[in-house]
Coordinates of C-alpha atoms and ligand atoms in Angstrom, one line a residue:
Chain J
M1 CA 2.5 -47.3 -63.9
R2 CA 6.2 -47.4 -62.8
G3 CA 4.9 -47.7 -59.2
A4 CA 2.6 -50.7 -60.0
L5 CA 5.5 -52.4 -61.8
L6 CA 7.8 -51.9 -58.8
F7 CA 5.1 -53.2 -56.5
L8 CA 4.6 -56.4 -58.6
L9 CA 8.3 -56.9 -58.7
A10 CA 8.6 -56.5 -54.9
V11 CA 5.7 -58.9 -54.2
G12 CA 7.3 -61.4 -56.6
A13 CA 10.7 -61.1 -54.7
V14 CA 9.1 -61.4 -51.3
A15 CA 7.3 -64.6 -52.5
A16 CA 10.2 -66.1 -54.4
V17 CA 13.3 -65.4 -52.3
P18 CA 12.6 -67.7 -49.4
H19 CA 12.2 -70.6 -51.9
A20 CA 15.1 -69.6 -54.1
V21 CA 17.6 -68.9 -51.2
S22 CA 18.0 -72.1 -49.3
S23 CA 20.9 -70.9 -47.1
R24 CA 19.5 -70.0 -43.7
Y25 CA 22.6 -67.8 -43.3
W26 CA 22.0 -65.7 -46.3
L27 CA 18.3 -65.3 -45.4
H28 CA 19.4 -64.2 -41.9
V29 CA 21.7 -61.6 -43.5
A30 CA 18.9 -60.3 -45.7
N31 CA 16.5 -60.2 -42.8
L32 CA 18.8 -58.2 -40.6
S33 CA 19.4 -55.7 -43.4
L34 CA 15.6 -55.5 -44.0
I35 CA 14.9 -54.8 -40.4
Y36 CA 17.2 -51.7 -40.7
V37 CA 15.4 -50.5 -43.8
P38 CA 12.6 -48.7 -41.8
L39 CA 15.3 -47.3 -39.5
A40 CA 17.3 -45.9 -42.3
I41 CA 14.2 -44.5 -44.0
G42 CA 13.1 -43.0 -40.8
A43 CA 16.4 -41.2 -40.3
N44 CA 16.2 -40.1 -43.9
V45 CA 12.8 -38.5 -43.2
I46 CA 14.3 -36.6 -40.3
T47 CA 17.6 -35.6 -42.0
G48 CA 17.3 -36.0 -45.7
Y49 CA 13.8 -34.6 -46.1
C50 CA 13.5 -32.2 -43.2
G51 CA 17.1 -31.2 -42.5
M52 CA 17.2 -32.1 -38.8
V53 CA 19.7 -34.3 -37.0
S54 CA 18.8 -37.2 -34.7
M55 CA 21.6 -39.0 -32.9
G56 CA 19.2 -41.1 -30.9
Q57 CA 17.4 -43.3 -33.4
A58 CA 18.6 -46.4 -31.5
A59 CA 16.6 -45.3 -28.5
F60 CA 13.4 -45.2 -30.5
F61 CA 14.4 -48.5 -32.1
G62 CA 14.7 -49.8 -28.5
I63 CA 11.4 -48.3 -27.4
G64 CA 9.7 -50.2 -30.2
A65 CA 11.5 -53.4 -29.3
Y66 CA 10.7 -53.3 -25.6
T67 CA 7.1 -52.1 -26.2
S68 CA 6.4 -54.9 -28.6
A69 CA 8.1 -57.6 -26.5
L70 CA 6.5 -56.6 -23.2
L71 CA 3.0 -56.2 -24.7
T72 CA 3.1 -59.7 -26.2
M73 CA 4.9 -61.3 -23.2
R74 CA 3.2 -59.6 -20.3
L75 CA -0.3 -58.8 -21.7
G76 CA -0.6 -61.5 -24.3
V77 CA -1.3 -58.9 -27.0
P78 CA -1.3 -60.3 -30.5
W79 CA 1.9 -59.4 -32.4
P80 CA 0.3 -57.3 -35.2
V81 CA -1.3 -55.1 -32.5
A82 CA 2.0 -54.9 -30.6
F83 CA 3.8 -54.0 -33.8
V84 CA 1.5 -51.0 -34.4
A85 CA 1.8 -50.1 -30.7
A86 CA 5.6 -50.2 -31.0
G87 CA 5.5 -47.7 -33.8
L88 CA 3.0 -45.4 -32.1
M89 CA 4.9 -45.5 -28.8
A90 CA 8.2 -44.6 -30.4
G91 CA 6.5 -41.9 -32.5
A92 CA 4.8 -40.4 -29.4
A93 CA 8.1 -40.5 -27.5
G94 CA 9.8 -38.7 -30.4
A95 CA 7.1 -36.0 -30.5
V96 CA 7.2 -35.4 -26.7
L97 CA 11.0 -35.1 -26.9
A98 CA 11.0 -32.9 -29.9
L99 CA 8.2 -30.4 -29.2
P100 CA 10.0 -28.4 -26.4
C101 CA 13.2 -28.3 -28.4
L102 CA 11.6 -27.2 -31.6
R103 CA 9.8 -24.5 -29.8
V104 CA 13.1 -23.1 -28.5
R105 CA 15.7 -23.8 -31.1
S106 CA 15.8 -26.8 -33.4
D107 CA 19.6 -27.2 -33.0
F108 CA 19.0 -28.3 -29.5
L109 CA 17.2 -31.3 -30.8
S110 CA 20.3 -33.0 -32.0
L111 CA 22.0 -32.6 -28.6
I112 CA 18.9 -33.7 -26.8
T113 CA 18.6 -36.9 -28.9
I114 CA 22.1 -38.0 -27.8
A115 CA 21.1 -37.4 -24.2
F116 CA 17.9 -39.2 -24.7
N117 CA 19.7 -42.2 -26.1
Q118 CA 21.9 -42.4 -23.0
L119 CA 18.9 -41.9 -20.8
F120 CA 17.1 -44.7 -22.5
L121 CA 20.0 -47.0 -21.9
V122 CA 20.1 -46.1 -18.2
V123 CA 16.4 -46.9 -17.8
A124 CA 16.6 -50.1 -19.8
N125 CA 19.5 -51.3 -17.7
A126 CA 18.2 -50.2 -14.3
W127 CA 14.4 -50.8 -14.4
L128 CA 14.9 -54.5 -13.6
S129 CA 11.2 -55.3 -12.9
L130 CA 10.2 -54.2 -16.4
T131 CA 13.2 -54.9 -18.6
R132 CA 15.3 -57.4 -16.5
G133 CA 18.2 -54.9 -17.1
P134 CA 21.3 -56.1 -18.9
M135 CA 20.1 -59.7 -19.0
G136 CA 17.4 -58.5 -21.3
L137 CA 14.1 -60.2 -22.3
P138 CA 14.7 -63.7 -23.6
Q139 CA 12.3 -65.9 -25.4
V140 CA 10.3 -63.1 -27.0
P141 CA 7.3 -64.9 -28.7
R142 CA 7.5 -65.5 -32.4
M143 CA 5.5 -63.2 -34.7
E144 CA 2.1 -64.6 -35.3
I145 CA -0.3 -63.2 -37.9
L146 CA -3.9 -64.4 -37.8
G147 CA -2.9 -67.9 -36.6
W148 CA 0.1 -68.2 -38.9
T149 CA 3.3 -68.5 -36.7
V150 CA 6.4 -67.1 -38.3
R151 CA 9.1 -69.7 -37.6
T152 CA 11.8 -70.1 -40.3
E153 CA 14.2 -67.5 -41.6
G154 CA 12.3 -67.7 -44.9
Q155 CA 9.0 -66.9 -43.1
I156 CA 10.7 -64.1 -41.2
F157 CA 11.9 -62.8 -44.6
T158 CA 8.4 -62.6 -45.9
V159 CA 7.3 -60.5 -42.9
V160 CA 10.3 -58.1 -42.7
A161 CA 10.4 -57.6 -46.4
T162 CA 6.7 -56.8 -46.5
V163 CA 7.1 -54.3 -43.7
A164 CA 10.2 -52.8 -45.4
I165 CA 8.3 -52.4 -48.7
L166 CA 5.3 -50.9 -47.0
C167 CA 7.5 -48.4 -45.1
A168 CA 9.3 -47.5 -48.4
W169 CA 6.0 -47.1 -50.2
A170 CA 4.4 -44.9 -47.4
T171 CA 7.5 -42.7 -47.3
T172 CA 7.7 -42.3 -51.0
R173 CA 4.0 -41.3 -51.1
L174 CA 4.5 -38.8 -48.2
A175 CA 7.6 -37.3 -49.8
A176 CA 5.7 -36.6 -53.0
S177 CA 2.7 -35.1 -51.2
P178 CA 2.3 -31.5 -49.9
V179 CA 3.7 -32.7 -46.6
G180 CA 6.9 -33.8 -48.2
R181 CA 7.1 -30.6 -50.1
S182 CA 6.8 -28.6 -46.9
W183 CA 9.6 -30.7 -45.3
E184 CA 11.8 -29.7 -48.2
M185 CA 10.9 -26.1 -47.8
I186 CA 11.8 -26.2 -44.2
R187 CA 15.0 -28.0 -44.9
D188 CA 16.1 -25.5 -47.6
D189 CA 14.9 -22.2 -46.2
E190 CA 12.9 -21.8 -43.1
V191 CA 12.3 -18.1 -43.6
A192 CA 10.8 -18.6 -47.0
A193 CA 8.8 -21.5 -45.7
R194 CA 7.3 -19.4 -43.0
A195 CA 6.4 -16.6 -45.4
L196 CA 4.7 -19.1 -47.6
G197 CA 2.4 -20.2 -44.8
V198 CA 4.3 -23.3 -43.5
N199 CA 4.0 -24.0 -39.8
V200 CA 7.7 -24.9 -39.3
V201 CA 7.3 -26.3 -35.8
R202 CA 4.4 -28.5 -36.9
G203 CA 6.3 -29.7 -40.0
K204 CA 9.4 -30.6 -38.1
L205 CA 7.4 -32.3 -35.4
A206 CA 5.6 -34.4 -38.0
A207 CA 8.9 -35.4 -39.7
F208 CA 10.5 -36.3 -36.4
A209 CA 7.5 -38.3 -35.2
V210 CA 7.3 -40.2 -38.6
G211 CA 11.0 -41.0 -38.4
C212 CA 10.7 -42.3 -34.8
T213 CA 7.6 -44.3 -35.7
L214 CA 9.5 -46.1 -38.4
A215 CA 12.3 -46.8 -35.9
G216 CA 9.7 -48.2 -33.5
L217 CA 8.3 -50.6 -36.1
A218 CA 11.8 -51.8 -36.9
G219 CA 12.2 -52.4 -33.1
S220 CA 9.2 -54.8 -33.1
L221 CA 10.6 -56.7 -36.1
L222 CA 14.0 -57.0 -34.3
A223 CA 12.5 -58.2 -31.0
H224 CA 10.4 -60.9 -32.5
S225 CA 12.8 -62.2 -35.1
L226 CA 15.9 -62.4 -32.8
R227 CA 13.6 -63.3 -30.0
L228 CA 15.8 -61.4 -27.6
V229 CA 15.8 -57.8 -26.4
V230 CA 18.9 -56.5 -24.7
P231 CA 19.9 -52.8 -23.9
D232 CA 23.2 -53.3 -25.7
A233 CA 21.4 -53.5 -29.1
F234 CA 20.5 -49.8 -28.8
L235 CA 23.9 -48.1 -28.0
L236 CA 24.8 -44.6 -29.3
D237 CA 27.0 -46.4 -31.9
E238 CA 23.8 -47.8 -33.3
S239 CA 22.3 -44.4 -33.6
L240 CA 25.4 -43.2 -35.5
L241 CA 25.2 -46.2 -37.8
I242 CA 21.6 -45.5 -38.6
M243 CA 22.4 -41.9 -39.3
Q244 CA 25.3 -42.9 -41.6
M245 CA 23.0 -45.3 -43.5
A246 CA 20.6 -42.5 -44.3
I247 CA 23.4 -40.0 -45.3
L248 CA 25.7 -42.4 -47.1
G249 CA 22.8 -44.3 -48.8
G250 CA 21.4 -41.1 -50.1
L251 CA 19.6 -38.1 -48.6
A252 CA 16.0 -37.6 -49.5
S253 CA 16.1 -40.9 -51.4
V254 CA 14.1 -44.0 -50.2
P255 CA 16.1 -46.4 -52.5
G256 CA 19.2 -44.8 -51.0
S257 CA 18.2 -45.8 -47.5
V258 CA 17.5 -49.3 -48.6
L259 CA 21.0 -49.4 -50.2
G260 CA 22.4 -47.9 -47.0
A261 CA 20.9 -50.6 -44.8
F262 CA 22.2 -53.4 -47.0
L263 CA 25.6 -51.9 -47.4
M264 CA 26.2 -51.1 -43.7
V265 CA 24.4 -54.0 -42.0
G266 CA 24.2 -56.7 -44.6
L267 CA 27.7 -56.5 -45.9
P268 CA 29.6 -56.6 -42.6
E269 CA 27.2 -59.3 -41.4
A270 CA 27.8 -61.3 -44.5
L271 CA 31.6 -61.1 -44.1
R272 CA 31.4 -61.7 -40.4
S273 CA 33.2 -65.1 -40.6
S274 CA 35.6 -64.4 -43.4
D275 CA 36.4 -60.8 -42.6
P276 CA 35.3 -60.1 -39.0
W277 CA 37.3 -56.9 -38.9
L278 CA 34.7 -55.2 -41.1
L279 CA 32.2 -55.7 -38.3
T280 CA 34.6 -54.7 -35.6
Y281 CA 35.8 -51.6 -37.3
R282 CA 32.5 -50.7 -38.8
P283 CA 32.0 -47.4 -37.0
G284 CA 35.5 -46.3 -38.1
I285 CA 35.2 -47.5 -41.6
F286 CA 31.9 -46.0 -42.3
G287 CA 32.9 -42.8 -40.4
A288 CA 35.8 -42.5 -42.9
L289 CA 33.5 -43.2 -45.8
L290 CA 31.2 -40.5 -44.4
V291 CA 34.0 -37.9 -44.4
A292 CA 34.9 -38.9 -47.9
A293 CA 31.2 -38.5 -48.9
M294 CA 31.2 -35.1 -47.3
I295 CA 34.0 -34.0 -49.5
W296 CA 32.9 -35.5 -52.8
R297 CA 29.2 -36.4 -52.5
P298 CA 27.5 -34.7 -49.5
Q299 CA 24.0 -35.9 -50.7
G300 CA 25.1 -39.6 -50.5
L301 CA 25.2 -42.3 -53.1
L302 CA 21.7 -42.2 -54.4
G303 CA 20.9 -38.8 -52.8
A304 CA 18.5 -36.4 -54.5
R305 CA 19.9 -33.4 -56.2
R306 CA 20.8 -30.7 -53.6
A307 CA 19.2 -32.7 -50.8
A308 CA 22.1 -32.1 -48.4
P309 CA 20.7 -30.0 -45.6
P310 CA 22.5 -26.7 -44.6
F311 CA 24.6 -28.2 -41.8
L312 CA 25.9 -30.9 -44.2
R313 CA 26.6 -28.3 -46.9
G314 CA 28.5 -26.3 -44.3
A315 CA 30.5 -29.3 -43.2
S316 CA 31.2 -30.2 -46.8
D317 CA 32.4 -26.8 -47.7
A318 CA 34.6 -26.5 -44.6
L319 CA 36.3 -29.8 -45.5
R320 CA 36.8 -28.8 -49.1
R321 CA 38.3 -25.5 -48.1
T322 CA 40.7 -27.3 -45.7
L323 CA 41.8 -29.5 -48.6
R324 CA 42.1 -26.4 -50.8
L325 CA 39.2 -27.6 -53.0
S326 CA 36.6 -25.1 -54.1
P327 CA 33.5 -25.2 -51.9
R328 CA 30.4 -26.5 -53.7
H329 CA 27.5 -24.8 -51.9
S330 CA 28.6 -21.8 -50.0
T331 CA 27.0 -18.5 -51.0
P332 CA 28.6 -15.3 -49.8
Chain P
M1 CA -7.0 -0.4 -44.2
I2 CA -6.4 -4.0 -45.2
L3 CA -2.8 -3.9 -43.8
E4 CA -1.5 -1.3 -41.4
A5 CA 1.5 -0.6 -39.2
R6 CA 0.5 1.5 -36.2
A7 CA 3.3 3.4 -34.4
V8 CA 5.6 0.5 -35.1
S9 CA 9.2 0.8 -33.7
K10 CA 11.9 -1.8 -34.2
R11 CA 15.3 -1.6 -32.5
F12 CA 18.3 -3.8 -33.1
G13 CA 20.5 -3.3 -30.1
G14 CA 21.3 0.4 -30.4
V15 CA 20.1 0.7 -34.0
S16 CA 16.6 2.1 -34.4
A17 CA 15.5 0.6 -37.7
L18 CA 11.9 1.8 -37.4
D19 CA 10.7 4.7 -35.3
R20 CA 7.0 5.0 -34.7
V21 CA 6.0 4.1 -38.2
S22 CA 2.3 4.4 -39.0
L23 CA 1.5 3.4 -42.5
G24 CA -1.4 1.5 -44.1
V25 CA -2.6 0.3 -47.4
R26 CA -6.2 0.3 -48.6
E27 CA -7.8 -2.6 -50.5
G28 CA -6.9 -2.4 -54.2
E29 CA -4.3 0.3 -53.6
V30 CA -0.7 0.4 -54.8
L31 CA 1.6 1.8 -52.1
G32 CA 5.1 2.6 -53.1
I33 CA 7.8 2.8 -50.5
M34 CA 11.1 4.5 -51.1
G35 CA 14.0 5.6 -48.9
P36 CA 17.8 5.5 -48.8
N37 CA 19.7 2.3 -48.0
G38 CA 19.2 1.3 -44.4
S39 CA 16.2 3.4 -43.9
G40 CA 14.1 0.5 -42.6
K41 CA 12.1 -0.6 -45.7
T42 CA 12.9 -4.3 -45.5
T43 CA 12.5 -4.2 -41.7
L44 CA 9.0 -2.8 -42.2
F45 CA 8.1 -5.8 -44.5
N46 CA 9.6 -8.2 -41.9
V47 CA 7.4 -6.7 -39.2
L48 CA 4.3 -6.6 -41.4
T49 CA 4.8 -10.3 -42.3
G50 CA 5.4 -11.4 -38.7
L51 CA 9.0 -12.4 -39.3
L52 CA 10.1 -9.8 -36.8
R53 CA 8.2 -8.7 -33.7
P54 CA 7.9 -4.9 -33.3
S55 CA 9.6 -3.4 -30.3
A56 CA 6.6 -1.2 -29.9
G57 CA 3.4 -0.6 -31.8
E58 CA 1.4 -3.2 -33.7
V59 CA 0.4 -4.5 -37.1
L60 CA -3.3 -4.7 -38.0
I61 CA -4.8 -6.9 -40.7
D62 CA -8.3 -5.8 -41.6
G63 CA -8.3 -3.6 -38.6
R64 CA -7.6 -6.5 -36.2
S65 CA -4.4 -6.7 -34.3
A66 CA -2.0 -9.3 -35.5
R67 CA 0.0 -9.1 -32.3
G68 CA 1.7 -12.5 -31.5
Q69 CA 0.6 -14.1 -34.8
P70 CA 3.3 -16.2 -36.3
P71 CA 4.4 -15.6 -39.9
H72 CA 2.7 -18.7 -41.3
R73 CA -0.7 -17.5 -39.9
I74 CA -0.2 -14.0 -41.3
A75 CA 0.7 -15.6 -44.7
R76 CA -2.5 -17.6 -44.5
M77 CA -4.5 -14.4 -43.8
G78 CA -3.5 -13.4 -47.3
I79 CA -0.3 -11.5 -46.9
A80 CA 2.3 -12.6 -49.4
R81 CA 5.8 -11.2 -50.1
T82 CA 8.9 -11.5 -52.1
F83 CA 12.4 -11.0 -50.7
Q84 CA 15.0 -8.4 -51.6
N85 CA 17.7 -11.1 -51.9
L86 CA 15.4 -13.9 -53.3
R87 CA 14.5 -16.9 -51.3
L88 CA 13.7 -19.5 -53.9
F89 CA 14.3 -23.2 -53.5
P90 CA 17.1 -23.8 -56.0
G91 CA 16.9 -27.6 -55.8
M92 CA 13.3 -27.6 -56.9
T93 CA 11.9 -27.0 -60.4
T94 CA 10.2 -23.8 -61.3
T95 CA 6.8 -25.6 -61.1
E96 CA 7.6 -27.0 -57.7
N97 CA 8.6 -23.6 -56.5
V98 CA 5.3 -22.1 -57.5
L99 CA 3.5 -25.1 -56.0
C100 CA 5.1 -24.1 -52.7
G101 CA 2.8 -21.1 -52.8
A102 CA -0.2 -23.5 -52.6
H103 CA 0.8 -24.8 -49.1
G104 CA -1.8 -22.8 -47.3
R105 CA -4.7 -24.5 -49.1
E106 CA -3.4 -28.0 -49.1
D107 CA -3.9 -30.9 -46.7
V108 CA -0.6 -31.3 -44.9
S109 CA -1.5 -33.9 -42.3
V110 CA 0.6 -37.1 -42.4
L111 CA -2.3 -39.4 -42.1
G112 CA -4.5 -37.5 -44.6
N113 CA -1.8 -37.9 -47.2
L114 CA -1.2 -41.6 -46.5
L115 CA -4.8 -42.7 -46.6
P116 CA -6.6 -42.8 -49.9
R117 CA -8.9 -39.9 -50.6
P118 CA -11.1 -39.5 -53.6
G119 CA -10.3 -36.4 -55.7
R120 CA -6.7 -36.1 -54.5
A121 CA -5.2 -36.8 -57.9
A122 CA -7.6 -34.4 -59.6
S123 CA -6.9 -31.5 -57.2
A124 CA -3.1 -32.1 -57.4
A125 CA -3.4 -31.9 -61.2
A126 CA -5.5 -28.7 -60.9
E127 CA -2.8 -27.2 -58.6
R128 CA -0.2 -28.1 -61.2
R129 CA -2.1 -26.5 -64.0
R130 CA -2.6 -23.4 -61.9
A131 CA 1.2 -23.3 -61.3
E132 CA 2.0 -23.7 -65.0
D133 CA -0.5 -21.0 -65.9
L134 CA 1.1 -18.6 -63.4
L135 CA 4.5 -19.4 -64.9
R136 CA 3.2 -18.5 -68.3
E137 CA 1.6 -15.4 -66.9
V138 CA 4.9 -14.1 -65.6
G139 CA 6.6 -14.9 -68.8
L140 CA 8.3 -18.2 -67.8
G141 CA 6.2 -20.3 -70.1
D142 CA 9.3 -21.8 -71.7
R143 CA 10.8 -22.6 -68.3
I144 CA 8.2 -25.0 -66.9
D145 CA 9.8 -27.9 -65.0
V146 CA 13.3 -26.4 -65.3
Y147 CA 15.4 -26.4 -62.1
A148 CA 15.2 -23.0 -60.5
S149 CA 19.0 -22.9 -60.2
A150 CA 19.2 -22.9 -64.0
L151 CA 17.3 -19.6 -64.4
S152 CA 18.8 -16.2 -65.1
Y153 CA 18.6 -13.5 -62.5
G154 CA 15.7 -11.8 -64.1
Q155 CA 13.8 -15.1 -64.4
T156 CA 14.3 -15.9 -60.7
K157 CA 12.7 -12.6 -59.8
R158 CA 9.7 -13.5 -62.0
L159 CA 9.6 -17.0 -60.4
E160 CA 9.4 -15.6 -56.9
L161 CA 6.6 -13.3 -58.1
A162 CA 4.7 -16.3 -59.5
R163 CA 5.2 -18.2 -56.2
A164 CA 3.8 -15.4 -54.2
L165 CA 0.9 -15.0 -56.5
N166 CA 0.1 -18.7 -56.1
M167 CA -0.8 -17.9 -52.5
Q168 CA -3.7 -16.0 -54.0
P169 CA -2.9 -13.2 -51.6
R170 CA -5.0 -10.2 -50.7
V171 CA -1.9 -8.1 -50.2
L172 CA 1.3 -8.6 -52.0
L173 CA 4.6 -7.1 -50.7
L174 CA 7.4 -6.7 -53.2
D175 CA 10.8 -5.9 -51.9
E176 CA 12.8 -4.3 -54.7
P177 CA 11.4 -6.4 -57.5
T178 CA 13.8 -4.8 -60.0
A179 CA 17.0 -4.7 -58.0
G180 CA 19.9 -5.6 -60.1
M181 CA 18.2 -5.1 -63.4
N182 CA 19.0 -2.6 -66.1
D183 CA 16.4 0.1 -66.8
A184 CA 14.9 -1.8 -69.8
Q185 CA 14.5 -5.0 -67.8
A186 CA 13.1 -3.1 -64.8
A187 CA 10.5 -1.3 -67.0
V188 CA 9.3 -4.6 -68.4
L189 CA 9.0 -6.2 -65.0
L190 CA 7.2 -3.3 -63.5
G191 CA 4.8 -3.3 -66.5
L192 CA 4.1 -7.0 -65.7
V193 CA 3.5 -6.1 -62.0
R194 CA 1.1 -3.4 -62.9
R195 CA -0.8 -5.7 -65.3
L196 CA -1.1 -8.4 -62.7
Q197 CA -2.2 -5.9 -60.1
R198 CA -4.9 -4.5 -62.4
A199 CA -6.1 -7.9 -63.5
R200 CA -6.5 -9.2 -60.0
G201 CA -7.4 -6.1 -58.1
L202 CA -4.4 -6.8 -55.9
T203 CA -3.4 -4.7 -53.0
L204 CA 0.3 -4.0 -53.6
V205 CA 3.1 -2.6 -51.5
V206 CA 6.3 -2.1 -53.5
I207 CA 9.7 -1.1 -52.3
E208 CA 11.5 0.4 -55.3
H209 CA 14.5 2.7 -55.7
N210 CA 13.6 3.8 -59.2
V211 CA 11.7 7.0 -58.5
P212 CA 10.1 7.7 -61.9
A213 CA 9.0 4.0 -62.1
L214 CA 7.5 4.2 -58.7
I215 CA 5.6 7.4 -59.4
W216 CA 4.2 5.7 -62.5
L217 CA 3.2 2.6 -60.6
A218 CA 1.9 3.8 -57.3
D219 CA -1.3 5.4 -56.1
R220 CA 0.5 6.7 -53.0
I221 CA 4.1 7.0 -52.0
A222 CA 5.7 6.8 -48.6
V223 CA 9.3 7.8 -48.0
L224 CA 11.2 6.3 -45.1
D225 CA 14.3 8.0 -43.8
S226 CA 16.3 6.7 -40.8
G227 CA 13.3 4.5 -39.8
E228 CA 10.8 7.4 -39.9
V229 CA 8.0 8.1 -42.3
L230 CA 9.1 11.3 -43.9
V231 CA 6.3 11.7 -46.4
D232 CA 3.1 9.8 -47.1
T233 CA 1.4 11.4 -50.0
T234 CA 0.4 11.2 -53.7
P235 CA 3.2 10.4 -56.2
D236 CA 3.2 13.9 -57.7
A237 CA 3.4 15.6 -54.3
A238 CA 6.2 13.2 -53.2
A239 CA 8.2 14.0 -56.3
S240 CA 8.2 17.7 -55.7
D241 CA 8.5 17.6 -51.9
P242 CA 11.7 19.4 -50.8
R243 CA 12.3 17.0 -47.9
V244 CA 12.2 14.0 -50.3
I245 CA 14.6 15.7 -52.7
E246 CA 16.9 16.4 -49.9
A247 CA 16.7 13.1 -48.1
Y248 CA 16.5 10.9 -51.0
L249 CA 16.9 12.3 -54.5
G250 CA 19.7 14.5 -53.4
R251 CA 21.8 11.5 -52.4
D252 CA 22.9 8.7 -54.7
A253 CA 19.3 7.6 -55.1
V254 CA 19.4 4.9 -57.7
P255 CA 21.8 2.1 -56.9
A256 CA 23.7 0.4 -59.7
Ligands
ATP1 N1 18.2 -8.5 -38.4 C1 18.9 -7.4 -38.1 N2 19.8 -7.3 -37.1 C2 20.4 -6.1 -36.9 N3 20.2 -5.0 -37.6 C3 19.4 -5.1 -38.6 C4 18.7 -6.2 -39.0 N4 17.9 -6.0 -40.0 C5 18.1 -4.7 -40.4 N5 19.0 -4.1 -39.5 C6 19.4 -2.7 -39.5 O1 18.3 -2.0 -39.6 C7 18.5 -0.9 -40.5 C8 17.4 -0.9 -41.5 O2 17.7 -2.0 -42.4 P1 16.7 -2.4 -43.6 O3 17.2 -3.6 -44.2 O4 15.3 -2.4 -43.1 O5 16.9 -1.2 -44.6 P2 16.4 -1.0 -46.1 O6 15.7 0.3 -46.1 O7 15.7 -2.2 -46.6 O8 17.7 -0.9 -46.9 P3 18.1 -1.3 -48.4 O9 17.7 -0.2 -49.3 O10 19.6 -1.4 -48.3 O11 17.5 -2.6 -48.6 C9 19.9 -1.0 -41.0 O12 20.7 -0.1 -40.2 C10 20.2 -2.4 -40.8 O13 21.6 -2.5 -40.6
MG2 MG1 15.9 -3.6 -48.0

């Protein structure tokens, strides 16, 4: 019932906003924020629901962007097909990267994702015949759905908002399913999860692949709405930003990730002309906010009760001890 | 033998936690395990459930070697356990905790859960009812949908029992189910364990420091000492065995 109501509300908003908001600028800000919604949700699946860390989400974002742009430009693939392919490609890349790490020790994964992000940038900059290197891919075709070409910011809004809503819906549904429960079991106590029949490697792999798939889908949206794909859009800073969105917005909370995307992409973008420092110093500002959150609210703004994974609880308690505050989580 | 350790040894560096332990449990039997602190009881459970690999020897389930089987497979073969120091999910409710026991019989594929499937809502509702029934059965009928972190210590022990039972196990391993309880609480809980065992024909392995209680509960008692099986016999014979009295009862047998 509540779900149906939310759904109607969302459809109404998607239909109404492009008419109600006449400013191209504000629509652009909204669109950019909405493109980051699947990214933040994806990072949240990995960290908030399953307790892993990925510092390389920008690489999967980039894989989606290049896949979608190249498929449409070189092979003339229709955009909806390229969009799905972008998600699958990023998801598959994530799975291939994660499997060997998870087999050994899952803490390796966070280190490997950093390395993977850098490797992705090297390839994107160096493989000139495919990516045109630092010059990037210009004039990426517009999104086109069954003959309807997406031209204006208002039309882009309709598409990116629809995708964001679908991603939010799918993740909410997964989180409430036995899969989501097994992710939380893994996050909270791997030993107990194993003893209860959970295949921990498989569960983590699934969460990581889902998170990367969402990043890939966002990449396709970015490529075809900005109509330009350059390697510099996928720097390690971007990965940190995505991670911060998921954590600050709220761990294991889909609305939290939506909030995180609007707060950390939309707000600095909106204030770009009046307060450009917010955009310039964004990594520092949100880094500081993250430290503050670690001390007072490690699960993030809208985070679910006790959703902070063990590594964040540890960080939180260490910070609190340093400040002579009583630790919140630690058990002897 | 439904579950059996055959010549199992487990060494941690220089410490020999288990030394050629051979011990099995028959279908429907209650096997009690006792032994002083550090004698290897929990390590035996960890090896039986696949959480630890034995340094030598092997575990057999239904007479077949479980060598190399990961813990989740062993769990799905019907071996459930509780933990000495409790491993509940405190951020979940009591009902959610019990539902975690249903993992082995649920569809946990990502696509399967995204795509519509007829009967999903009905089976989810049935699992929920089953979980609530189990909570009532272990005496937590008034704690349904309460966060696990809000339970008293005795209640958490019962919750972990309900979660393990929801796996519908063939063998249930209980690691000190009454640890930290006073005698009255312990008696009530062991009474519950025995009722559940009888009602379901469960095969049960119980680690328990309270010797009279164990003699009352078990069909057979094994005593571990320094990683070795000292005695494996009937409860009455164990109680009067001089080696048991020396190795176990003679020391400070019942911890506070
Ligand atoms: N993971 C481990 N690493 C190293 N040593 C261990 C480990 N687990 C157990 N041990 C050692 O193995 C021995 C047996 O421990 P175990 O926990 O099995 O004893 P126990 O009989 O369950 O004792 P208690 O009655 O205190 O629960 C002890 O010396 C213990 O220190
Ligand atoms: Mg023990």
